[in-house]
JSON list of C-alpha atoms in Angstrom, two decimals:
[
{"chain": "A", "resi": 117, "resn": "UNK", "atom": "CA", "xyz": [-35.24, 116.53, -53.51]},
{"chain": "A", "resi": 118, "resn": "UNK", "atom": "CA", "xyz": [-32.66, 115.63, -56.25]},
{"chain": "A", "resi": 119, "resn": "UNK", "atom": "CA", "xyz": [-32.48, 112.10, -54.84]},
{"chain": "A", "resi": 120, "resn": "UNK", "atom": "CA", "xyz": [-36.08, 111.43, -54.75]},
{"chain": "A", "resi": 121, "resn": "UNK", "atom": "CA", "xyz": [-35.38, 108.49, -58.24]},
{"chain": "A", "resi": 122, "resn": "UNK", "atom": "CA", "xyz": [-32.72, 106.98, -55.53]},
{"chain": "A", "resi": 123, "resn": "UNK", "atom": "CA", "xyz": [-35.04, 106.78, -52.75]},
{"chain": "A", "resi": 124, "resn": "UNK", "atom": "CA", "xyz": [-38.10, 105.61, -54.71]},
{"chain": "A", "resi": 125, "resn": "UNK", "atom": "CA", "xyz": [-35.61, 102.63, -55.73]},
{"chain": "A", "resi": 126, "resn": "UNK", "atom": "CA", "xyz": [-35.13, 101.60, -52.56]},
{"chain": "A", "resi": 127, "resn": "UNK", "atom": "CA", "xyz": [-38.66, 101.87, -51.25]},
{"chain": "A", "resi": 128, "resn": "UNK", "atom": "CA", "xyz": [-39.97, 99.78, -53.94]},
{"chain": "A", "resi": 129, "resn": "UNK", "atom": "CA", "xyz": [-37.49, 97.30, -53.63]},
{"chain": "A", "resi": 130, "resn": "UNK", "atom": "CA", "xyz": [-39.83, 94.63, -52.32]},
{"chain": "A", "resi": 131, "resn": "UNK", "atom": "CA", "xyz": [-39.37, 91.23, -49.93]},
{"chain": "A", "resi": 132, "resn": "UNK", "atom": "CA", "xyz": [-41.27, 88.41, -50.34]},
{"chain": "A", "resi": 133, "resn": "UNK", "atom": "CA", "xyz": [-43.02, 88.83, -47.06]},
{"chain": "A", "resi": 134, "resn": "UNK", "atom": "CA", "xyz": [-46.57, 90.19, -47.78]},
{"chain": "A", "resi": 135, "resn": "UNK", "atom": "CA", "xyz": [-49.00, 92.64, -46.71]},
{"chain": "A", "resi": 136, "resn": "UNK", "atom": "CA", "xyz": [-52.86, 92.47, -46.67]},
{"chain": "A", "resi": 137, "resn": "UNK", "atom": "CA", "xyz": [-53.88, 95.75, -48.14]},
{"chain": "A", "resi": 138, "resn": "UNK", "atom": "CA", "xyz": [-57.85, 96.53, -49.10]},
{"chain": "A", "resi": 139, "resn": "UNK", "atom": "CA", "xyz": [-58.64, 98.54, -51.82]},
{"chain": "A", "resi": 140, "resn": "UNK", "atom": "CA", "xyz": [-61.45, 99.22, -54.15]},
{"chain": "A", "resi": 141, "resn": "UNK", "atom": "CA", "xyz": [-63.78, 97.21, -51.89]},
{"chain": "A", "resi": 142, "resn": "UNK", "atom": "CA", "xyz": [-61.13, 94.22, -52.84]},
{"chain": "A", "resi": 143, "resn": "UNK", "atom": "CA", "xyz": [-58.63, 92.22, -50.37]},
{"chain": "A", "resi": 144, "resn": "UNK", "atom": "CA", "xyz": [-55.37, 92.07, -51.82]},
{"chain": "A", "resi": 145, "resn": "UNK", "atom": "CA", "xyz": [-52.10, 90.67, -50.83]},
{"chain": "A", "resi": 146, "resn": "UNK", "atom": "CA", "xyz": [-48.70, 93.30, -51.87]},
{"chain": "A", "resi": 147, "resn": "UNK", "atom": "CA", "xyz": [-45.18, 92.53, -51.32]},
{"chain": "A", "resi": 148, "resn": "UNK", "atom": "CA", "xyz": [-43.97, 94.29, -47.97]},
{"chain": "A", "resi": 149, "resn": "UNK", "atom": "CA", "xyz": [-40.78, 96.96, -48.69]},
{"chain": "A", "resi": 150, "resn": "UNK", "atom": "CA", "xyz": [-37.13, 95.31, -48.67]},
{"chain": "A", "resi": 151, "resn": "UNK", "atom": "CA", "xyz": [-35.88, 99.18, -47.14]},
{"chain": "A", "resi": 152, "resn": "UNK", "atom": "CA", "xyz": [-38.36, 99.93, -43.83]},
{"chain": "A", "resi": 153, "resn": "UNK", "atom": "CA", "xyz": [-37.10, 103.22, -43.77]},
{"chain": "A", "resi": 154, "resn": "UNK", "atom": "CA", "xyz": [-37.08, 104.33, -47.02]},
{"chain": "A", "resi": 155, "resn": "UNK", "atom": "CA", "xyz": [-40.72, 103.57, -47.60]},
{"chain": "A", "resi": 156, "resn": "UNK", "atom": "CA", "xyz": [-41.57, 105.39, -44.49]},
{"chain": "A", "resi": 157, "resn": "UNK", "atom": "CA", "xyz": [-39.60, 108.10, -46.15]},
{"chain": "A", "resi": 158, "resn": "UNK", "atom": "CA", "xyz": [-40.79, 108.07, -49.19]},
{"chain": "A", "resi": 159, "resn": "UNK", "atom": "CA", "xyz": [-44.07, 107.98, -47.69]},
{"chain": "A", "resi": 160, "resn": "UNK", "atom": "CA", "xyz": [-43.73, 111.02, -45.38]},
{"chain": "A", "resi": 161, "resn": "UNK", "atom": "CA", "xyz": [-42.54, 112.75, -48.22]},
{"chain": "A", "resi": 162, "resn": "UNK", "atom": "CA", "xyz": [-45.70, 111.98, -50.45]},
{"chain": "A", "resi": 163, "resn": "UNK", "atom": "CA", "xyz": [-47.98, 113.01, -47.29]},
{"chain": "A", "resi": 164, "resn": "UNK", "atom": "CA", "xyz": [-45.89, 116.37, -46.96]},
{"chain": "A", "resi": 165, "resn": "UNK", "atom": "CA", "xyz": [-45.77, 117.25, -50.73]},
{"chain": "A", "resi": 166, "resn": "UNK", "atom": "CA", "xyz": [-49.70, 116.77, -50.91]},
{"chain": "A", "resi": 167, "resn": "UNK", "atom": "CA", "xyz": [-50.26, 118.94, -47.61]},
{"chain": "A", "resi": 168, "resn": "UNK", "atom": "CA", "xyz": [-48.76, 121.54, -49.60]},
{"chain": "A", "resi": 169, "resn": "UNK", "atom": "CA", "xyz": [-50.85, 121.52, -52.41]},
{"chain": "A", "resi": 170, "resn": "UNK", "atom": "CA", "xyz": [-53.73, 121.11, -50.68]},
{"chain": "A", "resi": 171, "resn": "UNK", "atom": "CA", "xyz": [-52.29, 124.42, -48.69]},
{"chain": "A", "resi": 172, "resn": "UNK", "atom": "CA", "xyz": [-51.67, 126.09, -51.63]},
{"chain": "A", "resi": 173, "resn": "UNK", "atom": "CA", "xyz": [-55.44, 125.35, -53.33]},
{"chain": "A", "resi": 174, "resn": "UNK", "atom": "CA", "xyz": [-53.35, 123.59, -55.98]},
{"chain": "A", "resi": 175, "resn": "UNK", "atom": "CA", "xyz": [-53.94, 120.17, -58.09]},
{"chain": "A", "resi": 176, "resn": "UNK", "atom": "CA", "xyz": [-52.05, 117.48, -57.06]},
{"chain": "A", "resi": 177, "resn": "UNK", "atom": "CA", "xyz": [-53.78, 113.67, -57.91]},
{"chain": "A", "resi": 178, "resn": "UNK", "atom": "CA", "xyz": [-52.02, 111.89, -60.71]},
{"chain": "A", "resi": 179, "resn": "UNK", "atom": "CA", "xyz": [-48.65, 113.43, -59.51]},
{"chain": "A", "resi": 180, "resn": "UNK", "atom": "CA", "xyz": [-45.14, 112.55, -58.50]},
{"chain": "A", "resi": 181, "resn": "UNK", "atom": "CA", "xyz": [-43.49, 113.96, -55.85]},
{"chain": "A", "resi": 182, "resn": "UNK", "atom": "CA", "xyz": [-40.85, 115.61, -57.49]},
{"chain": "A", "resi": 183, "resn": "UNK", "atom": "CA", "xyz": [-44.04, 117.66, -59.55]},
{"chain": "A", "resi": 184, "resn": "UNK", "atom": "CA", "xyz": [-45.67, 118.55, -56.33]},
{"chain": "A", "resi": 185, "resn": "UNK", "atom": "CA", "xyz": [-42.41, 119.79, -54.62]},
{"chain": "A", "resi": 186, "resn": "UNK", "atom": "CA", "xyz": [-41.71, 122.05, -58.00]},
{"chain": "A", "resi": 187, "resn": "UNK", "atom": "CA", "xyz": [-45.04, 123.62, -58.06]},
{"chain": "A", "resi": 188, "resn": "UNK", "atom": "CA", "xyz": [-44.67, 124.21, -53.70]},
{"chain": "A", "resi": 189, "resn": "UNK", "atom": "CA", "xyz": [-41.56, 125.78, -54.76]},
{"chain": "A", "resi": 190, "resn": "UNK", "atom": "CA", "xyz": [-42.59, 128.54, -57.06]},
{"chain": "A", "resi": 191, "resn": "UNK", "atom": "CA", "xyz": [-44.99, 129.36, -54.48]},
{"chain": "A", "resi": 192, "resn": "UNK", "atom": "CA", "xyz": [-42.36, 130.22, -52.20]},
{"chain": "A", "resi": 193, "resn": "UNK", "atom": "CA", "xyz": [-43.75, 133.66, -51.32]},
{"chain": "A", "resi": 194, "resn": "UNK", "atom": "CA", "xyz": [-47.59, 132.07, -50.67]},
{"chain": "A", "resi": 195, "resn": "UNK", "atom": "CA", "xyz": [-46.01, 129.47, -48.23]},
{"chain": "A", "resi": 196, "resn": "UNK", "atom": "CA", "xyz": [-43.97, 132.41, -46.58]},
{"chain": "A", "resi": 197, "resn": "UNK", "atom": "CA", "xyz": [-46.50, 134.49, -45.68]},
{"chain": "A", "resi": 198, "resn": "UNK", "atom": "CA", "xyz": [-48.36, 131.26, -43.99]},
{"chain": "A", "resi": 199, "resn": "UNK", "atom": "CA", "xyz": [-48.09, 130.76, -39.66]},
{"chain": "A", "resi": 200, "resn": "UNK", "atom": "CA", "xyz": [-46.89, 127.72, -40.32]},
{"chain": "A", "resi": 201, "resn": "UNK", "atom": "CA", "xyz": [-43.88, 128.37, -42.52]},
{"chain": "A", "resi": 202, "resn": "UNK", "atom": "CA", "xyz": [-41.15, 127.64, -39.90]},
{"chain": "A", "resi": 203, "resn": "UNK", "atom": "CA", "xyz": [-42.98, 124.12, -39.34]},
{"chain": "A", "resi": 204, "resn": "UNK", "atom": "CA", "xyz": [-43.16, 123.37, -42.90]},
{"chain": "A", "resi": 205, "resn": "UNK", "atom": "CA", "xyz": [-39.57, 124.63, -43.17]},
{"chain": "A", "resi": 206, "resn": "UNK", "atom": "CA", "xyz": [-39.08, 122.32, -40.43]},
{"chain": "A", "resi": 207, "resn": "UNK", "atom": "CA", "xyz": [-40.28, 119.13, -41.91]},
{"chain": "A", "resi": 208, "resn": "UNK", "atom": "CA", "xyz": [-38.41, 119.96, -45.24]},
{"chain": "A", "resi": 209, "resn": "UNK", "atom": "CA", "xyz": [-35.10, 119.77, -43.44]},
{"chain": "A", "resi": 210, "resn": "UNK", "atom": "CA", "xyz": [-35.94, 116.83, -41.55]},
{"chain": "A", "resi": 211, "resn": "UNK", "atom": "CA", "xyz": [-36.73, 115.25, -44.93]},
{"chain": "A", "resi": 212, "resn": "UNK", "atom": "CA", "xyz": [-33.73, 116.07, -46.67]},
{"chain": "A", "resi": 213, "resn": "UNK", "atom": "CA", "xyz": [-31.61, 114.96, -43.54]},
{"chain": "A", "resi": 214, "resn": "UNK", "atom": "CA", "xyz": [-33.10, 111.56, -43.44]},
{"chain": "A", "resi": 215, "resn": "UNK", "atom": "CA", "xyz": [-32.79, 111.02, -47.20]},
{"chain": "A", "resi": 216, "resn": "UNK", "atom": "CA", "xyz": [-28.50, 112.02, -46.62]},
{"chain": "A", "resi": 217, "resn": "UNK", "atom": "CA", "xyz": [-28.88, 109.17, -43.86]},
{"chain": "A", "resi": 218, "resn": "UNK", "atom": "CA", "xyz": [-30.46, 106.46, -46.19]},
{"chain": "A", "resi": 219, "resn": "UNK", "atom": "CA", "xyz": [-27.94, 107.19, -48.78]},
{"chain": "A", "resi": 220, "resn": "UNK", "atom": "CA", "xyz": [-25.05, 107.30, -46.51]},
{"chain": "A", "resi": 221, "resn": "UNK", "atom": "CA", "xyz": [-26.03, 105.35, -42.98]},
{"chain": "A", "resi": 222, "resn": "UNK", "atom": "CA", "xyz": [-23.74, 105.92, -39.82]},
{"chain": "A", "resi": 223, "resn": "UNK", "atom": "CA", "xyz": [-21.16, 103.17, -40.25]},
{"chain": "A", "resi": 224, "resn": "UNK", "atom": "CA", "xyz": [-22.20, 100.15, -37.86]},
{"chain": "A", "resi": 225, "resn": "UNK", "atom": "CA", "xyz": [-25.53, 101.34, -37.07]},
{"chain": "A", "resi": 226, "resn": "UNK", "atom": "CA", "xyz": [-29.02, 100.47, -37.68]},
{"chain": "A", "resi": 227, "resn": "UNK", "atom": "CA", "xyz": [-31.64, 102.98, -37.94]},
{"chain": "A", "resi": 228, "resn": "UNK", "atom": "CA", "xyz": [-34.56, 101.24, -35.58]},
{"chain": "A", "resi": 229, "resn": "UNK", "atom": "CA", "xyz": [-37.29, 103.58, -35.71]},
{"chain": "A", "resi": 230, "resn": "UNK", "atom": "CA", "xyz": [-38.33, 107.39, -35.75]},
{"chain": "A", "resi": 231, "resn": "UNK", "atom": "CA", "xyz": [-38.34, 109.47, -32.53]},
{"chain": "A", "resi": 232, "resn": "UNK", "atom": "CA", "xyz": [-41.69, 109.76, -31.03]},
{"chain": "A", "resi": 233, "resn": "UNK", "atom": "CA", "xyz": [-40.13, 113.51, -29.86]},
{"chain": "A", "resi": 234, "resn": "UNK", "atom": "CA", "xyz": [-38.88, 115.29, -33.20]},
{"chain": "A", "resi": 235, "resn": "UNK", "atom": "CA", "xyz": [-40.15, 112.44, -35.83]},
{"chain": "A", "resi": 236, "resn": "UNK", "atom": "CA", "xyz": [-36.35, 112.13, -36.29]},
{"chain": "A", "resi": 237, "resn": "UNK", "atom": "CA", "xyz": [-34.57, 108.50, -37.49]},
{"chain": "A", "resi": 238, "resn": "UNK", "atom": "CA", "xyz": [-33.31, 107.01, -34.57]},
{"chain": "A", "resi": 239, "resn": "UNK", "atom": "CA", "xyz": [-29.64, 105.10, -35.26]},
{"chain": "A", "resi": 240, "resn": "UNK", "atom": "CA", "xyz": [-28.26, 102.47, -32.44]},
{"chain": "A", "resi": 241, "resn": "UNK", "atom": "CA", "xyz": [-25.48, 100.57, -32.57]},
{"chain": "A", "resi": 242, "resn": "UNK", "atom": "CA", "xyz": [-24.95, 96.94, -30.99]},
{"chain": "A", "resi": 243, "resn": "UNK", "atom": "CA", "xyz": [-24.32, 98.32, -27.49]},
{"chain": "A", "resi": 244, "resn": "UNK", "atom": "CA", "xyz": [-27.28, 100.84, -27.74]},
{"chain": "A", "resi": 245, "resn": "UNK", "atom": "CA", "xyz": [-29.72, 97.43, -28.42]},
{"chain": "A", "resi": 246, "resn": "UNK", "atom": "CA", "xyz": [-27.69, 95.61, -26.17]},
{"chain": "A", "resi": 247, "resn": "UNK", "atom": "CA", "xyz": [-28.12, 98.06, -23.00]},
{"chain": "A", "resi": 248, "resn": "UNK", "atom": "CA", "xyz": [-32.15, 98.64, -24.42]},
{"chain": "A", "resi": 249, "resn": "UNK", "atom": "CA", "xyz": [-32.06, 102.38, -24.46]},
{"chain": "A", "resi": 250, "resn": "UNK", "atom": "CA", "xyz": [-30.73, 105.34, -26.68]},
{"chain": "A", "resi": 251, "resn": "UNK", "atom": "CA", "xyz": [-30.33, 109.07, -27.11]},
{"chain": "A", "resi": 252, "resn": "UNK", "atom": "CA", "xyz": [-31.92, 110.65, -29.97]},
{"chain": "A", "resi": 253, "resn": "UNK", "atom": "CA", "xyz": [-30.32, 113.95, -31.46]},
{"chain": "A", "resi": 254, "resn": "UNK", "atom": "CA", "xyz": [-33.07, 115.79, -29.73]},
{"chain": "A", "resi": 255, "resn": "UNK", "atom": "CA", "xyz": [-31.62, 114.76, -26.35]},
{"chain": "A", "resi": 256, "resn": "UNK", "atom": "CA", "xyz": [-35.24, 112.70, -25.37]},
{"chain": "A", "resi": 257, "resn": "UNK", "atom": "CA", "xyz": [-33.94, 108.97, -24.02]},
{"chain": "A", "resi": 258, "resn": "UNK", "atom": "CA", "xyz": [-35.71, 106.69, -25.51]},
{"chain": "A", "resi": 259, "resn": "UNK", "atom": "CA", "xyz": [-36.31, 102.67, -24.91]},
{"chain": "A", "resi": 260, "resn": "UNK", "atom": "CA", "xyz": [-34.87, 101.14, -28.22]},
{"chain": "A", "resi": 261, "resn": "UNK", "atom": "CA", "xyz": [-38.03, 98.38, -27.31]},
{"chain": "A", "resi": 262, "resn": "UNK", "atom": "CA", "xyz": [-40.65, 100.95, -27.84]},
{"chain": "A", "resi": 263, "resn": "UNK", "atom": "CA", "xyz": [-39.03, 102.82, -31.20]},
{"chain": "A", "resi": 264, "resn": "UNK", "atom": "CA", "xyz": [-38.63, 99.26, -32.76]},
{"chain": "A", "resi": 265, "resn": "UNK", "atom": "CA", "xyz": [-42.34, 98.63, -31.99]},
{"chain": "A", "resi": 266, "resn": "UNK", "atom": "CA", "xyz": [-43.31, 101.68, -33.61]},
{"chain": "A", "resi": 267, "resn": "UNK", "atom": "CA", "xyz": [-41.52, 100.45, -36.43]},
{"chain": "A", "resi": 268, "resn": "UNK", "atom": "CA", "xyz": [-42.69, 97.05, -36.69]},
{"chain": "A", "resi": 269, "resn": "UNK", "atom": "CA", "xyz": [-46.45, 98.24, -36.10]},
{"chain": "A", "resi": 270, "resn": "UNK", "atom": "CA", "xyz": [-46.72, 100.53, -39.18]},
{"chain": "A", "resi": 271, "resn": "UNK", "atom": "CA", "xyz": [-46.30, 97.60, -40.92]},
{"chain": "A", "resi": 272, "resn": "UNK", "atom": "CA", "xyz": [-48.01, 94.89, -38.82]},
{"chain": "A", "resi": 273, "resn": "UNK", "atom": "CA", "xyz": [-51.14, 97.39, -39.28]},
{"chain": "A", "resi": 274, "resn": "UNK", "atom": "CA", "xyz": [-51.63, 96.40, -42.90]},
{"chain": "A", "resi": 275, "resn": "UNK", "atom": "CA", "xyz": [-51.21, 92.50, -41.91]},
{"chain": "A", "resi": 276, "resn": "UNK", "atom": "CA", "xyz": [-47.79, 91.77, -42.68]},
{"chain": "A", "resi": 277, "resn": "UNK", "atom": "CA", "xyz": [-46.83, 87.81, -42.82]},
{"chain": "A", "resi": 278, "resn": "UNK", "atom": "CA", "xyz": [-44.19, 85.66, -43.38]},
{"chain": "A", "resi": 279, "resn": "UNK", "atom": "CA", "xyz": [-42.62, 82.02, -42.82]},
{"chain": "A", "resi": 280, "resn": "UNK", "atom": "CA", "xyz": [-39.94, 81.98, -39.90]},
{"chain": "A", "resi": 281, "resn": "UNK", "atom": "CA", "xyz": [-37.04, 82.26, -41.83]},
{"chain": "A", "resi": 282, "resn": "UNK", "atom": "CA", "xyz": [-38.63, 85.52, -43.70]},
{"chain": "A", "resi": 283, "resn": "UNK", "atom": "CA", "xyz": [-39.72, 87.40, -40.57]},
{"chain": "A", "resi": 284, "resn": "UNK", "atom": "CA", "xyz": [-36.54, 86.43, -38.90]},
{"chain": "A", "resi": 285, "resn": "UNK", "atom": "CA", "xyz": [-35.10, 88.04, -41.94]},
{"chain": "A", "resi": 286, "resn": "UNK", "atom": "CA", "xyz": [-37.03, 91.03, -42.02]},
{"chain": "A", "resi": 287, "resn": "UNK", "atom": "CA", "xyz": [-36.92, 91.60, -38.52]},
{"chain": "A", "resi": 288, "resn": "UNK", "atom": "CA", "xyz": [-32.79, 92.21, -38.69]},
{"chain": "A", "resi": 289, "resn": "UNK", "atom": "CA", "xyz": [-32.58, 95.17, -39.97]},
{"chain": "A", "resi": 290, "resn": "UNK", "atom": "CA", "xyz": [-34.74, 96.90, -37.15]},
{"chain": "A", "resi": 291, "resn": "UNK", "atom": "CA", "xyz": [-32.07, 95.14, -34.71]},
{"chain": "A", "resi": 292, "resn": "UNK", "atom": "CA", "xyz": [-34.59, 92.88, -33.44]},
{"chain": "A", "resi": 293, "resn": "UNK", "atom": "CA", "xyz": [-32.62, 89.06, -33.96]},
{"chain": "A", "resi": 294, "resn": "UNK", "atom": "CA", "xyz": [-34.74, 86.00, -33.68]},
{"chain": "A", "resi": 295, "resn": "UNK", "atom": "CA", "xyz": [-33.79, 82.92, -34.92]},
{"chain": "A", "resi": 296, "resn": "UNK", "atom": "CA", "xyz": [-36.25, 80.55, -37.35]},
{"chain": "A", "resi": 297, "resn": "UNK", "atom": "CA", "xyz": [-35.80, 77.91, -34.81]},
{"chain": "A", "resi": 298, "resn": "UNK", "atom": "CA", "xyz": [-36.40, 80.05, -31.86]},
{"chain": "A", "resi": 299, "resn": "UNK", "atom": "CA", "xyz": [-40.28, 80.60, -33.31]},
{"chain": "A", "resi": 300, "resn": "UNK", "atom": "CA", "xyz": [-41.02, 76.68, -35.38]},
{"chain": "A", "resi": 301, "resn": "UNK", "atom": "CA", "xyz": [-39.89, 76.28, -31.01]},
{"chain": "A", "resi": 302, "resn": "UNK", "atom": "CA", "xyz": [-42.74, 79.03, -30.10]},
{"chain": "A", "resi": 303, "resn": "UNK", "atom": "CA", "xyz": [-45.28, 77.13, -32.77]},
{"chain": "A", "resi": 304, "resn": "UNK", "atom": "CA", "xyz": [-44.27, 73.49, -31.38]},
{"chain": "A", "resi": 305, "resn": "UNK", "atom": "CA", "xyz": [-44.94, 74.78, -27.58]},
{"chain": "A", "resi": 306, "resn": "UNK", "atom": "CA", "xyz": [-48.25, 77.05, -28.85]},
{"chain": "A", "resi": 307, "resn": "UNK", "atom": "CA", "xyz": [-47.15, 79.83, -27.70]},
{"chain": "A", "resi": 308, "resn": "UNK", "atom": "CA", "xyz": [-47.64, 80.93, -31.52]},
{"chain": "A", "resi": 309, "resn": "UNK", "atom": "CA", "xyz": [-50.22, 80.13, -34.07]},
{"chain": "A", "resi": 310, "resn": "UNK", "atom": "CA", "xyz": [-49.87, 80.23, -38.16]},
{"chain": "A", "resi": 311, "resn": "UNK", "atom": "CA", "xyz": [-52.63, 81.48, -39.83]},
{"chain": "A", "resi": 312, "resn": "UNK", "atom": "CA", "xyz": [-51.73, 80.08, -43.06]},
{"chain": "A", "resi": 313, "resn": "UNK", "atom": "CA", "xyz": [-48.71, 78.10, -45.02]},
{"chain": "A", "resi": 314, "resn": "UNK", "atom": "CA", "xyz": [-46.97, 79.00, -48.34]},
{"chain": "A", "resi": 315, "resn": "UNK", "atom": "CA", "xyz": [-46.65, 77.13, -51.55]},
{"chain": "A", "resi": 316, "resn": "UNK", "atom": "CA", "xyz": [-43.76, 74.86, -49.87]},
{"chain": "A", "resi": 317, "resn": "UNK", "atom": "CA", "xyz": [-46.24, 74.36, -47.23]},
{"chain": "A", "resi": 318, "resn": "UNK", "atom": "CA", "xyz": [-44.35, 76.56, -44.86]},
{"chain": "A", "resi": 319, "resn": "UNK", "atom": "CA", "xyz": [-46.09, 77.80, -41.76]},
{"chain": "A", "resi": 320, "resn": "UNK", "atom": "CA", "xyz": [-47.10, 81.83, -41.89]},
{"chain": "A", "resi": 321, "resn": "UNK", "atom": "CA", "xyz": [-46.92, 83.81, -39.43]},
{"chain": "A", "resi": 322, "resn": "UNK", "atom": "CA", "xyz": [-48.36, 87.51, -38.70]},
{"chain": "A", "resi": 323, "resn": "UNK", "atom": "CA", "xyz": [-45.84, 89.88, -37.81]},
{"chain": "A", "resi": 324, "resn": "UNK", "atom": "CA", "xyz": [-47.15, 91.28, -35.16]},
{"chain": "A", "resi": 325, "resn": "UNK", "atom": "CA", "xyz": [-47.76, 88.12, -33.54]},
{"chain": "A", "resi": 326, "resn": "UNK", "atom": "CA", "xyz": [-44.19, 86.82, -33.68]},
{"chain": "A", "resi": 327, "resn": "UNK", "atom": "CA", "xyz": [-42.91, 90.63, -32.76]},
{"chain": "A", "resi": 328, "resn": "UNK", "atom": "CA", "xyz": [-45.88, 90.14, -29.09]},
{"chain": "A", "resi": 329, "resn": "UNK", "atom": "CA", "xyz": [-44.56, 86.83, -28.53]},
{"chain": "A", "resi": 330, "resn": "UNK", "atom": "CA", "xyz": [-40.74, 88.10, -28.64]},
{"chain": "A", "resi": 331, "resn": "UNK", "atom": "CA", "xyz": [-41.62, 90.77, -26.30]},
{"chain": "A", "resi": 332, "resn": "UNK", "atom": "CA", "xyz": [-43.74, 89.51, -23.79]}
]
């Protein structure tokens, strides 16, 4: 997990489209992640780095991954002699993999989602979008449609908003294209509604609003 620093760069590399969050009994708004798929990396590998101290009866609040993963590792022969070792195994490879991809992505393809199969980052290029399904390295066809929604709904969840323009933005790299126009066109027909405006006095939008309307 040597590139853990490089990864944590690009998950906190933040867009100006924001993100209700709630937290100590406060309602807060947080800038949503520039790289999708990083954070959801990067957050994967916090969730798997505190099962295994929790496994392994060991403390882990207050700690980075990288400290978690080193004290997992010179544990080695505790976490062998589990049942589970081949799926932990399993989950460590599938990390590292996806961390190779984020450094080094297939050239011209976007990575739309995680298989809902193997957990595995799904990569399409235009054609895949274009024709609506895919093959994921697990062999399971899957509807690009349904990967991107999974996608878009981890972050929708925590109330993700945005002007057009921003969402529009934001929704490119997941290979979903809409144009600004296409929803100020969806709010002048009210089809959609903004729930707020910005300090230009910008319509907002909810994410998962625009991303219903598009696929209705």
């Amino acid at each position: 997990m040597t590139g853990l620093p490089i990864l944590r760069s690009l998950a906190t590399k933040k867009y100006r489209v924001i993100g209700k969050q709630s937290g100590g009994g406060m309602r807060t708004v947080a800038p949503i992640p520039l790289n999708v798929g990083a954070w959801q990396l990067l957050q994967d590998i916090t969730k798997y780095a505190t099962s295994l101290m929790v496994a392994l009866r060991l403390p882990y609040r207050r700690f980075d991954e990288e400290t978690m993963l080193k004290g997992a590792m010179r544990q080695v022969p505790r976490l062998a002699s589990r049942p589970d070792i081949e799926q932990i195994m399993d989950l460590a490879h599938q990390a590292v993999h996806k961390m190779v991809r984020q450094f080094t992505p297939p050239p011209e393809k976007t990575m739309i989602g995680s298989c809902p199969e193997c957990g595995a980052d799904v990569w399409c290029d235009d054609a895949d979008v274009e024709s609506g399904w895919t093959v994921c390295k697990c062999g399971a066809t899957l509807k690009v449609r349904d990967v991107q929604q999974l996608r878009v709904l981890r972050l929708a969840s925590c109330g993700a908003r945005g002007t057009a323009a921003e969402l529009c933005r934001f929704l490119k790299p997941c290979g979903v294209t809409i144009r600004r126009k296409t929803v100020s066109e969806w709010k002048r027909r009210g089809i959609i509604t903004p729930v707020t405006v910005d300090q230009d006095g910008l319509p907002v939008y909810l994410l998962w609003d625009v991303w219903q309307v598009f696929t209705r």
